[in-house]
Coordinates of C-alpha atoms and ligand atoms in Angstrom, one line a residue:
M1 CA -30.7 -18.0 17.7
N2 CA -34.1 -17.2 19.0
Q3 CA -34.5 -13.7 20.4
S4 CA -37.3 -12.7 22.7
S5 CA -39.8 -10.3 21.2
S6 CA -38.8 -7.4 23.6
Q7 CA -35.2 -7.4 22.4
P8 CA -34.5 -5.5 19.2
P9 CA -32.8 -7.6 16.6
W10 CA -29.0 -7.7 16.9
W11 CA -28.4 -5.8 13.6
Q12 CA -30.3 -2.7 14.7
N13 CA -27.5 -1.6 16.9
A14 CA -24.6 -2.9 15.0
I15 CA -21.8 -1.9 12.7
G16 CA -20.6 -4.1 9.9
Y17 CA -17.1 -4.5 8.4
Q18 CA -16.9 -5.5 4.7
I19 CA -14.1 -7.9 3.9
Y20 CA -12.9 -8.3 0.3
P21 CA -11.3 -11.7 0.8
K22 CA -9.0 -11.6 -2.2
S23 CA -7.3 -8.5 -0.8
F24 CA -7.5 -8.8 3.0
Y25 CA -4.7 -11.0 4.1
D26 CA -2.7 -13.8 2.4
S27 CA -1.8 -16.5 4.8
N28 CA -0.3 -19.0 2.4
Q29 CA 1.9 -16.6 0.4
D30 CA 0.4 -17.1 -3.0
G31 CA -0.5 -13.5 -3.6
V32 CA -4.2 -14.0 -3.0
G33 CA -6.0 -13.3 0.3
D34 CA -7.7 -16.3 1.8
I35 CA -10.0 -17.5 4.6
Q36 CA -7.1 -18.5 6.9
G37 CA -5.8 -15.0 6.4
I38 CA -9.2 -13.6 7.6
I39 CA -9.0 -16.0 10.6
E40 CA -5.6 -14.6 11.5
K41 CA -6.9 -11.1 11.5
I42 CA -10.0 -11.7 13.7
P43 CA -8.3 -10.0 16.6
Y44 CA -7.8 -6.9 14.5
I45 CA -11.4 -6.9 13.4
K46 CA -12.5 -7.3 17.0
S47 CA -10.3 -4.4 18.0
L48 CA -12.3 -2.1 15.7
G49 CA -15.4 -2.7 17.8
V50 CA -17.6 -3.9 14.9
N51 CA -20.2 -6.6 15.5
F52 CA -20.5 -8.3 12.2
V53 CA -18.6 -8.9 9.0
W54 CA -19.9 -9.1 5.5
L55 CA -17.6 -11.1 3.1
S56 CA -17.7 -10.5 -0.6
P57 CA -18.1 -13.8 -2.5
F58 CA -15.5 -16.6 -2.1
F59 CA -17.6 -19.4 -3.6
A60 CA -16.5 -21.7 -6.4
S61 CA -16.2 -19.5 -9.5
P62 CA -14.3 -19.0 -12.7
N63 CA -13.8 -15.4 -11.4
V64 CA -14.8 -13.6 -14.5
D65 CA -16.4 -11.0 -12.2
N66 CA -14.2 -11.7 -9.1
G67 CA -16.5 -14.3 -7.6
Y68 CA -19.8 -12.6 -8.5
D69 CA -20.2 -15.4 -11.0
V70 CA -20.8 -18.4 -8.8
S71 CA -20.4 -22.0 -10.3
N72 CA -21.3 -23.8 -7.0
Y73 CA -22.9 -22.1 -4.0
E74 CA -21.9 -24.8 -1.6
Q75 CA -18.2 -25.0 -2.5
I76 CA -15.4 -22.6 -2.0
D77 CA -13.0 -21.3 -4.6
P78 CA -9.8 -23.3 -3.8
Q79 CA -7.7 -20.1 -4.0
Y80 CA -9.4 -19.1 -0.7
G81 CA -9.0 -22.4 1.0
K82 CA -11.3 -25.3 1.9
L83 CA -14.9 -25.5 3.1
A84 CA -13.6 -26.6 6.5
D85 CA -11.7 -23.2 6.7
V86 CA -15.0 -21.4 6.2
F87 CA -16.7 -23.4 9.0
E88 CA -13.7 -22.7 11.2
M89 CA -13.9 -19.0 10.4
I90 CA -17.6 -18.8 11.3
T91 CA -16.9 -20.5 14.6
K92 CA -14.0 -18.2 15.4
F93 CA -15.9 -15.1 14.6
H94 CA -18.8 -16.3 16.8
D95 CA -16.4 -17.0 19.6
K96 CA -15.5 -13.3 19.5
G97 CA -19.1 -12.3 19.4
I98 CA -19.0 -11.2 15.8
K99 CA -21.8 -12.3 13.4
V100 CA -21.1 -13.4 9.9
V101 CA -22.9 -12.3 6.7
F102 CA -22.3 -13.8 3.3
D103 CA -22.9 -12.4 -0.2
L104 CA -25.7 -14.2 -2.0
V105 CA -25.5 -13.7 -5.8
I106 CA -28.8 -15.1 -7.0
N107 CA -29.8 -12.7 -9.8
H108 CA -27.4 -14.8 -12.0
T109 CA -25.0 -17.7 -11.9
S110 CA -21.7 -18.4 -13.7
D111 CA -22.1 -19.9 -17.1
Q112 CA -20.1 -22.7 -15.6
H113 CA -22.7 -23.5 -13.0
H114 CA -24.1 -27.0 -13.8
W115 CA -27.6 -25.5 -14.0
F116 CA -26.5 -23.4 -17.0
E117 CA -24.3 -26.2 -18.5
E118 CA -27.4 -28.3 -18.6
A119 CA -29.8 -25.5 -19.6
K120 CA -27.9 -24.6 -22.8
K121 CA -28.0 -28.1 -24.1
S122 CA -31.5 -28.2 -25.3
Q123 CA -35.0 -26.7 -24.8
N124 CA -36.1 -30.0 -23.3
N125 CA -33.5 -30.0 -20.6
P126 CA -35.0 -29.8 -17.1
Y127 CA -32.8 -26.8 -16.4
H128 CA -33.5 -24.9 -19.5
D129 CA -36.2 -22.8 -17.8
F130 CA -33.7 -21.8 -15.1
Y131 CA -32.5 -19.1 -17.4
I132 CA -34.1 -16.5 -19.8
W133 CA -34.2 -17.5 -23.4
K134 CA -35.6 -15.8 -26.5
K135 CA -35.5 -16.7 -30.2
P136 CA -33.5 -14.4 -32.5
V137 CA -35.5 -11.6 -34.2
A138 CA -34.5 -11.1 -37.8
G139 CA -31.3 -13.1 -37.0
K140 CA -30.4 -10.7 -34.2
A141 CA -30.9 -10.2 -30.5
P142 CA -34.5 -10.1 -29.5
N143 CA -34.5 -6.5 -28.3
N144 CA -32.3 -3.4 -27.4
W145 CA -31.7 -4.3 -23.8
Q146 CA -28.2 -3.5 -22.6
S147 CA -25.8 -5.1 -20.2
L148 CA -24.6 -3.1 -17.3
F149 CA -21.1 -4.0 -18.3
G150 CA -21.6 -2.6 -21.8
G151 CA -23.0 -4.0 -25.1
S152 CA -26.1 -6.1 -25.7
A153 CA -27.6 -8.1 -22.8
W154 CA -28.2 -11.0 -25.1
E155 CA -25.8 -13.8 -26.1
Y156 CA -26.5 -16.4 -28.8
N157 CA -26.5 -20.1 -27.9
P158 CA -26.1 -22.1 -31.1
Q159 CA -27.2 -25.4 -29.5
T160 CA -30.8 -24.2 -29.1
D161 CA -30.8 -21.3 -31.6
E162 CA -31.8 -18.9 -28.8
Y163 CA -30.4 -15.9 -27.0
Y164 CA -30.0 -15.9 -23.3
Y165 CA -30.2 -12.8 -21.1
H166 CA -27.3 -11.5 -19.0
L167 CA -27.5 -8.2 -17.2
F168 CA -23.8 -8.4 -16.3
A169 CA -21.1 -10.2 -18.3
K170 CA -22.1 -12.8 -20.8
Q171 CA -20.5 -15.4 -18.5
Q172 CA -23.2 -14.4 -15.9
P173 CA -26.5 -15.6 -17.3
D174 CA -29.6 -14.3 -15.3
L175 CA -31.7 -16.8 -13.5
N176 CA -35.4 -17.0 -14.5
W177 CA -37.3 -16.1 -11.4
E178 CA -40.6 -16.6 -13.2
N179 CA -39.8 -20.3 -12.7
P180 CA -40.7 -21.4 -9.2
R181 CA -38.0 -24.1 -9.3
V182 CA -35.4 -21.4 -9.3
H183 CA -36.7 -20.1 -6.0
Q184 CA -36.8 -23.7 -4.6
A185 CA -33.2 -24.3 -5.6
V186 CA -32.1 -21.0 -4.0
S187 CA -34.0 -21.7 -0.8
E188 CA -32.0 -24.9 -0.4
I189 CA -28.8 -22.9 -0.7
I190 CA -30.0 -20.5 2.0
D191 CA -31.0 -23.3 4.3
W192 CA -27.7 -25.1 3.8
W193 CA -25.6 -22.0 4.8
A194 CA -28.0 -21.3 7.7
S195 CA -27.4 -24.8 9.0
H196 CA -23.7 -24.0 9.0
G197 CA -24.1 -21.0 11.2
V198 CA -24.3 -18.0 8.8
D199 CA -26.1 -15.1 10.4
G200 CA -27.3 -13.3 7.3
F201 CA -26.9 -12.4 3.7
R202 CA -26.2 -9.4 1.5
L203 CA -28.4 -10.0 -1.5
D204 CA -26.5 -9.0 -4.6
A205 CA -28.3 -7.1 -7.4
I206 CA -31.6 -8.1 -5.9
S207 CA -33.6 -5.2 -7.4
H208 CA -33.0 -6.8 -10.8
L209 CA -34.7 -10.1 -10.3
K210 CA -37.8 -9.2 -12.3
K211 CA -37.4 -8.5 -16.0
L212 CA -40.0 -6.6 -18.1
Q213 CA -42.2 -9.4 -19.3
T214 CA -43.1 -7.7 -22.6
F215 CA -39.5 -8.1 -23.7
A216 CA -40.1 -5.1 -25.9
D217 CA -37.5 -2.4 -26.7
V218 CA -37.1 0.2 -23.9
D219 CA -36.2 3.9 -24.0
Q220 CA -34.1 3.7 -20.8
P221 CA -32.1 0.6 -20.0
D222 CA -33.4 0.6 -16.4
E223 CA -37.0 0.0 -17.5
A224 CA -36.1 -3.6 -18.5
M225 CA -34.7 -4.7 -15.1
N226 CA -34.8 -2.1 -12.2
D227 CA -37.5 -2.7 -9.6
V228 CA -39.9 -3.8 -12.4
A229 CA -43.6 -4.1 -11.4
G230 CA -44.2 -7.6 -10.1
I231 CA -40.8 -8.0 -8.4
D232 CA -42.7 -7.8 -5.0
D233 CA -44.0 -11.3 -5.4
F234 CA -40.5 -12.7 -5.8
L235 CA -39.1 -10.7 -2.9
Q236 CA -42.0 -11.6 -0.6
E237 CA -41.4 -15.3 -1.3
L238 CA -37.7 -14.9 -0.9
S239 CA -38.0 -13.0 2.4
D240 CA -40.0 -15.9 3.8
D241 CA -37.0 -18.1 3.5
F242 CA -34.9 -16.0 5.9
K243 CA -37.4 -15.5 8.7
P244 CA -37.5 -19.0 10.3
D245 CA -33.7 -18.9 10.9
H246 CA -33.7 -15.2 11.9
L247 CA -31.2 -14.4 9.2
M248 CA -30.4 -10.8 8.7
T249 CA -30.8 -9.5 5.2
V250 CA -29.5 -6.5 3.3
G251 CA -30.7 -6.0 -0.2
E252 CA -28.6 -4.3 -2.8
A253 CA -31.3 -2.0 -4.0
G254 CA -30.0 0.0 -6.9
G255 CA -32.7 2.0 -8.6
V256 CA -35.2 1.6 -5.7
P257 CA -36.6 5.1 -4.8
V258 CA -37.3 6.2 -1.2
S259 CA -41.0 6.1 -2.0
R260 CA -40.6 2.3 -2.2
A261 CA -38.6 2.0 1.1
Q262 CA -41.7 1.0 3.1
Q263 CA -42.3 -2.1 0.9
W264 CA -38.7 -3.1 0.9
V265 CA -37.8 -2.5 4.6
D266 CA -40.9 -2.1 6.8
E267 CA -40.1 -3.6 10.1
Q268 CA -43.0 -6.0 10.1
H269 CA -43.8 -6.6 6.5
G270 CA -40.7 -5.4 4.5
Y271 CA -38.8 -7.9 2.3
F272 CA -35.5 -7.2 3.9
N273 CA -34.0 -5.9 7.2
M274 CA -32.1 -3.2 5.4
I275 CA -31.2 -2.1 1.9
F276 CA -28.2 -0.3 0.4
Q277 CA -29.5 2.7 -1.5
F278 CA -27.6 4.5 -4.2
D279 CA -29.4 7.8 -4.6
H280 CA -26.3 9.7 -3.6
V281 CA -23.9 7.9 -5.9
S282 CA -24.1 9.7 -9.2
F283 CA -23.3 13.0 -7.4
W284 CA -19.9 11.7 -6.8
E285 CA -19.1 11.6 -10.5
K286 CA -18.0 15.1 -10.0
F287 CA -15.3 13.8 -7.7
T288 CA -13.6 12.8 -10.9
V289 CA -12.7 16.4 -11.5
G290 CA -11.8 17.0 -7.9
Q291 CA -15.2 18.2 -6.7
V292 CA -17.9 16.6 -4.5
D293 CA -21.3 18.3 -4.8
V294 CA -21.9 18.4 -1.1
A295 CA -25.2 20.2 -1.5
Q296 CA -26.6 17.3 -3.6
L297 CA -25.1 14.8 -1.3
R298 CA -26.8 16.4 1.7
A299 CA -30.1 16.4 -0.1
A300 CA -29.9 12.7 -1.2
L301 CA -28.8 11.4 2.2
T302 CA -31.4 13.5 4.0
R303 CA -34.1 12.3 1.8
W304 CA -33.4 8.8 3.0
Q305 CA -32.8 9.7 6.6
N306 CA -36.2 11.5 6.8
G307 CA -38.1 9.4 4.3
W308 CA -38.3 6.4 6.4
Q309 CA -38.9 7.2 10.0
I310 CA -38.8 4.7 12.8
T311 CA -38.0 5.3 16.4
A312 CA -35.7 2.5 17.5
G313 CA -32.9 1.9 15.0
T314 CA -33.5 2.1 11.3
P315 CA -34.2 -0.8 9.2
Y316 CA -32.2 0.4 6.3
S317 CA -28.6 1.2 5.8
L318 CA -26.9 3.9 3.9
K319 CA -23.8 2.6 2.4
I320 CA -21.2 5.0 1.1
M321 CA -17.5 5.4 1.3
I322 CA -14.7 3.3 -0.1
F323 CA -16.6 0.6 -1.7
P324 CA -15.6 -1.6 -4.7
E325 CA -18.8 -3.4 -5.1
P326 CA -21.8 -1.9 -6.7
S327 CA -20.7 0.5 -9.2
P328 CA -17.5 2.2 -10.5
T329 CA -18.8 5.5 -9.4
L330 CA -18.9 4.5 -5.8
A331 CA -15.3 3.7 -5.9
T332 CA -14.6 7.3 -6.7
I333 CA -15.6 8.3 -3.2
L334 CA -12.2 7.2 -2.2
I335 CA -10.4 9.3 0.1
T336 CA -7.9 11.5 -1.6
V337 CA -6.2 12.8 1.5
K338 CA -5.9 10.9 4.7
K339 CA -8.0 13.4 6.6
S340 CA -11.0 13.2 4.4
A341 CA -11.6 9.6 5.7
Q342 CA -12.2 11.1 9.1
A343 CA -14.7 13.7 8.0
L344 CA -16.6 11.3 5.8
G345 CA -16.5 8.7 8.5
M346 CA -18.0 11.0 11.1
M347 CA -20.6 12.3 8.7
Y348 CA -21.7 8.7 7.8
L349 CA -21.2 6.6 10.9
L350 CA -23.3 8.9 13.1
M351 CA -26.4 8.9 10.9
K352 CA -29.4 6.7 11.5
G353 CA -29.1 3.2 10.0
T354 CA -26.7 0.3 10.3
P355 CA -23.3 1.5 9.0
F356 CA -20.9 -0.6 7.1
V357 CA -17.1 0.1 7.0
Y358 CA -15.2 -1.2 4.0
Q359 CA -11.8 -2.7 4.8
G360 CA -9.1 -0.1 4.7
Q361 CA -11.6 2.8 5.1
E362 CA -10.7 2.9 8.7
L363 CA -7.1 3.7 7.7
G364 CA -8.0 6.3 5.1
M365 CA -6.8 4.0 2.3
T366 CA -7.0 5.9 -1.0
N367 CA -7.8 5.2 -4.7
V368 CA -4.9 3.6 -6.4
S369 CA -3.5 5.5 -9.4
F370 CA -2.6 3.0 -12.1
D371 CA -0.9 4.2 -15.2
H372 CA -1.5 1.3 -17.6
I373 CA -4.5 -0.8 -18.5
D374 CA -2.4 -4.0 -17.7
Q375 CA -2.4 -3.1 -14.1
F376 CA -6.2 -3.4 -14.0
R377 CA -8.0 -6.7 -13.2
D378 CA -11.7 -5.8 -13.3
L379 CA -13.5 -7.0 -16.4
D380 CA -15.8 -3.9 -16.4
S381 CA -12.8 -1.6 -16.5
K382 CA -11.2 -3.7 -19.3
H383 CA -14.4 -3.6 -21.3
F384 CA -14.6 0.2 -20.8
Y385 CA -11.1 0.6 -22.0
Q386 CA -11.7 -1.4 -25.2
E387 CA -15.0 0.2 -25.9
K388 CA -13.6 3.7 -25.6
L389 CA -10.5 2.9 -27.6
A390 CA -12.7 1.7 -30.4
A391 CA -14.7 4.9 -30.1
G392 CA -11.5 6.9 -30.7
W393 CA -10.8 8.2 -27.2
P394 CA -7.2 9.0 -26.5
V395 CA -5.6 6.6 -24.1
A396 CA -4.8 9.4 -21.6
K397 CA -8.5 10.3 -21.4
I398 CA -9.5 6.7 -20.8
M399 CA -6.9 6.3 -18.1
T400 CA -8.1 9.4 -16.4
S401 CA -11.6 8.1 -16.3
L402 CA -10.5 4.6 -15.0
R403 CA -8.4 6.2 -12.3
A404 CA -11.5 8.0 -11.1
K405 CA -14.1 5.2 -11.6
S406 CA -12.6 1.7 -11.8
R407 CA -13.8 -0.7 -9.1
D408 CA -10.1 -1.9 -8.9
N409 CA -9.2 1.4 -7.3
A410 CA -10.5 0.1 -4.1
R411 CA -9.6 -3.5 -4.5
T412 CA -5.9 -3.2 -3.8
P413 CA -4.5 -5.2 -0.9
M414 CA -5.1 -4.1 2.7
Q415 CA -2.2 -2.1 4.0
W416 CA -1.0 -3.8 7.1
S417 CA 2.5 -2.5 7.5
T418 CA 5.5 -0.9 5.9
S419 CA 6.9 -4.3 4.8
K420 CA 7.2 -5.1 1.2
F421 CA 3.7 -5.6 -0.4
A422 CA 2.3 -3.7 2.6
G423 CA 2.5 -6.8 4.8
F424 CA -0.4 -8.3 2.9
S425 CA 1.7 -11.1 1.4
H426 CA 5.4 -12.0 0.9
T427 CA 4.8 -12.4 -2.8
Q428 CA 3.6 -10.2 -5.6
P429 CA -0.2 -9.8 -5.0
W430 CA -2.8 -10.5 -7.6
I431 CA -3.3 -6.8 -8.0
E432 CA -0.6 -4.2 -7.2
V433 CA -0.4 -2.7 -3.8
N434 CA -1.1 1.0 -3.6
S435 CA 2.3 2.7 -3.5
N436 CA 1.3 4.9 -0.5
Y437 CA 1.4 2.0 1.9
P438 CA 4.5 3.3 3.7
E439 CA 2.4 6.3 4.8
I440 CA -1.0 4.6 5.3
N441 CA -0.9 1.3 7.1
V442 CA -2.2 -0.4 10.2
A443 CA 1.1 -0.9 12.0
D444 CA 1.9 2.9 12.0
Q445 CA -1.7 3.9 13.0
Q446 CA -2.2 1.4 15.8
P447 CA -0.1 3.3 18.4
S448 CA -1.0 6.8 17.3
P449 CA -3.9 8.4 19.2
Q450 CA -4.4 10.9 16.4
S451 CA -4.6 8.3 13.6
T452 CA -7.6 7.7 11.4
L453 CA -7.7 4.1 12.7
N454 CA -8.2 5.3 16.3
F455 CA -10.6 8.0 15.2
Y456 CA -12.7 5.3 13.6
R457 CA -12.5 3.2 16.8
Q458 CA -13.8 6.1 18.8
L459 CA -16.6 6.8 16.3
I460 CA -17.6 3.1 16.3
D461 CA -17.6 2.9 20.1
L462 CA -19.7 6.0 20.4
R463 CA -22.2 4.9 17.8
L464 CA -22.7 1.6 19.5
T465 CA -23.0 2.7 23.0
D466 CA -25.0 5.9 22.8
E467 CA -28.8 5.7 22.9
T468 CA -29.3 9.1 21.1
L469 CA -27.0 8.0 18.3
L470 CA -28.9 4.8 18.0
S471 CA -32.4 6.1 18.0
G472 CA -32.4 9.9 18.1
Q473 CA -34.0 12.0 15.4
Y474 CA -31.9 13.1 12.4
H475 CA -32.2 16.8 11.5
L476 CA -30.2 18.5 8.7
I477 CA -29.0 22.0 9.4
D478 CA -29.0 23.3 5.8
T479 CA -25.9 25.4 5.4
H480 CA -26.8 26.2 1.7
D481 CA -23.2 25.9 0.8
H482 CA -20.9 23.4 -1.0
Q483 CA -18.6 22.5 1.8
L484 CA -20.4 21.6 5.0
Y485 CA -22.5 18.7 6.1
V486 CA -24.0 19.6 9.5
Y487 CA -26.8 17.6 11.2
T488 CA -28.1 16.7 14.7
R489 CA -29.1 13.5 16.3
E490 CA -31.6 14.6 19.0
A491 CA -33.7 13.1 21.8
N492 CA -35.5 15.1 24.5
N493 CA -34.1 18.5 23.5
S494 CA -30.5 17.5 23.6
G495 CA -28.2 15.6 21.5
Y496 CA -25.2 15.6 19.2
L497 CA -24.3 18.2 16.6
V498 CA -22.2 16.8 13.8
V499 CA -20.2 19.4 11.9
T500 CA -18.1 18.2 9.0
N501 CA -16.2 20.1 6.3
L502 CA -16.3 17.9 3.2
S503 CA -13.9 20.0 1.2
D504 CA -10.2 20.8 1.0
Q505 CA -10.8 24.5 1.8
P506 CA -11.3 26.1 5.2
A507 CA -14.9 26.9 6.2
E508 CA -16.9 28.5 9.0
F509 CA -20.1 27.4 10.7
Q510 CA -22.2 29.7 12.8
V511 CA -24.0 27.6 15.5
P512 CA -27.7 28.6 15.5
D513 CA -28.8 30.5 18.7
Q514 CA -31.0 27.8 20.0
F515 CA -28.2 25.4 20.4
K516 CA -26.2 25.7 23.6
L517 CA -23.0 23.6 23.0
T518 CA -22.1 21.8 26.2
N519 CA -19.2 19.6 25.2
L520 CA -16.8 18.9 22.4
V521 CA -16.9 15.2 22.2
L522 CA -14.5 14.4 19.3
S523 CA -12.6 16.3 16.7
N524 CA -9.8 15.6 14.3
D525 CA -8.5 19.2 14.9
P526 CA -6.4 19.6 18.0
A527 CA -7.3 23.3 18.0
A528 CA -11.0 22.8 18.0
A529 CA -12.9 24.5 20.9
L530 CA -16.4 25.2 22.1
D531 CA -17.0 28.3 19.9
S532 CA -20.3 29.5 18.5
L533 CA -18.6 30.5 15.3
I534 CA -16.7 27.3 14.4
A535 CA -13.6 27.7 12.2
L536 CA -13.2 24.5 10.2
K537 CA -10.0 23.4 8.6
P538 CA -10.2 21.4 5.4
W539 CA -11.8 18.0 6.1
A540 CA -12.5 19.0 9.7
A541 CA -14.8 16.8 11.7
N542 CA -16.2 18.0 15.0
L543 CA -18.8 16.4 17.3
Y544 CA -20.5 18.4 20.0
M545 CA -23.2 17.8 22.6
Y546 CA -25.8 20.5 22.9
M547 CA -28.9 21.5 24.8
Y548 CA -31.7 22.9 22.7
E549 CA -33.0 26.1 24.1
R550 CA -36.4 27.4 22.8
K551 CA -36.0 31.0 21.9
N552 CA -39.0 32.3 24.1
S553 CA -38.2 30.3 27.2
Ligands
LIG601 C1 -23.4 -6.2 -7.9 C2 -22.0 -6.2 -7.2 C3 -21.0 -6.1 -8.3 C4 -21.1 -7.3 -9.3 C5 -22.6 -7.3 -9.8 C6 -22.8 -8.6 -10.5 O1 -23.6 -5.0 -8.5 O2 -21.9 -5.2 -6.3 O3 -19.7 -6.2 -7.8 O4 -20.3 -7.2 -10.3 O5 -23.5 -7.2 -8.8 O6 -22.9 -9.6 -9.5

C-alpha cells in the first residue's frame, strides 16, 4: 500500500464508478441486487475503464433509509450475501486493478444498533452519551430544530424522559461526537475494514457531525448542523485515522462553501482527499419544469473549479449527474433524453477533479416516471407525500413533484438487456424497472460505436490518459446564454476546447479568434466539423484540440 513520495496518490488520476448494490445485479433471483451479482459484473465495470468503485451501504441494517441506517458496521445485510462474499469481491476487484471504496455512515446509526439499544435504557448506561439527549422543555421537544426528512429532529424516549436528536429519520439517531469514545469506536471500524483490504471511504453526511452547542432555536435549519464552528476538531481527529493506511477519503460536504475548501481538502493539511460539493444542486430544481439554468450551473461549477487551484490533479471532486444519494434535487438531474447523458458526461468528466459515474449514467438511464405512491420505496418520498396530502395538496401535484425529485427516480434496477426485468433479475425486483429498458440497456449499446456507453468509454479513456485533462488549467468561456457550457483545459498555450449544448434547442458557438482549432477529437454529432462558427444540435457535445494564438504575435 505504501507509495513513494514522488508518485501522486492513485486517486488523483482516477475515475470512480458508484454502485447501488440493491439495484445493480441480482445473482440469486430474489429481486434484490447482491454482492455476488457485483462480482459477476466486474468484467463489465473493468470494460468501462474506471479505476475504483464506491459502493453504497450494504451493512447490517433494518433498511429504514436503504442501508444508511447501520445496525452493525462489521456485518453485512443478509439480503446482499455474506461477509465472505464481500472479502471475495474486494479481492476480485483488486485482481483487476480496481480499488474499492465503501460508504461510511457515522453521523448516525440505526436505532437498532446495539449502542443505541443500550443508550436508550438509562442515563447511567455506558452508551448513553454515544447519542444526543435533551430534557423536554415545557413537555415538548427542546428546540425548533428540523429533520432533513421533515418534522422535528427530536424524538421522545420514555425510558429516560429525554428527547434524542435525529437529523434524518427518527430511526437514525445522531452520534454524539462530543464524546471521545464515539471517535474511538468509529476508529476501530475503520481499522477493521482497512485490515480487510478496503482502499477508502466516502464519508456520509460528514459536514453535520458537529451540532450547535447552545441547542437554542435557530432561524435557518442549517445553523444547527451544517459545518458548525468547532467541527474542524472532529474532522482533524478523524482524518488522522485514515492516513496510516493511506485510505482515500471523500467527504459528503453539503453546505460547505468554497471559502472552506482549503481546510477541508488542502493536499497537505486538509481533512479529506476530496469532497462532494453541492453548490450547483439547487439550480437543478428548475429542471422540474423542464429547464436547467445553465448560466447558474456554469457559475457554480466554475466557482469550485477556480476556487481551489492546484497544479497536479485536484483534491476535490465535483459530483453531479444521475445520483440517488444526497438529496432529492440531485436525482432530478436525470437525463431526460438519451443524448443529454453524452453532453452532461463530456461537460463533467473533462473538468478538473476526480469524476464519479453513477451506475447507469453511462447508458443514459433516465428518471423513472411512477404514477402511484405505492410504486415508491424511499421513506423521504413517502414522508413528503403524507406531509403534502395533509397540507391539502392535490395528489396530482404531489406526484409531479415526486416524479421530479424523488431519490427513487434513480434507484431503479440497472438495465442490462431487453429480457424481462431488464436482465437485472428473473423475478419482480424490489422496485420497478424503468419501462424504457427495451430502448436503453447495456446489451444493445455494447456493439454500437455511437452508443452512449461507448461515448463514455472514450471520455473515460481520454480523461485518464491525457496529461492536459489531468492537470491543465480550467478556463470558462462565458457565453452569457442559457444553453451552452464551454470551457478549456489548457497547458502551454494549447489544450482542449469543450463545447456542450445543455439544452434541447439548437445553438451556435463562435470560437474566439485566439483559438486555432487543430482537431475534432470527439463528438456525438456525426456532422460535426472543424468550423469556427460551430452549429450545435440539441445536447451536442464536441471536443476540440486547439493552439492558443496571441493576437499581436
Ligand atoms: C446522505 C446520503 C443519503 C442518506 C443520508 C442519511 O445524505 O447521501 O442517501 O439518506 O445521508 O444517511
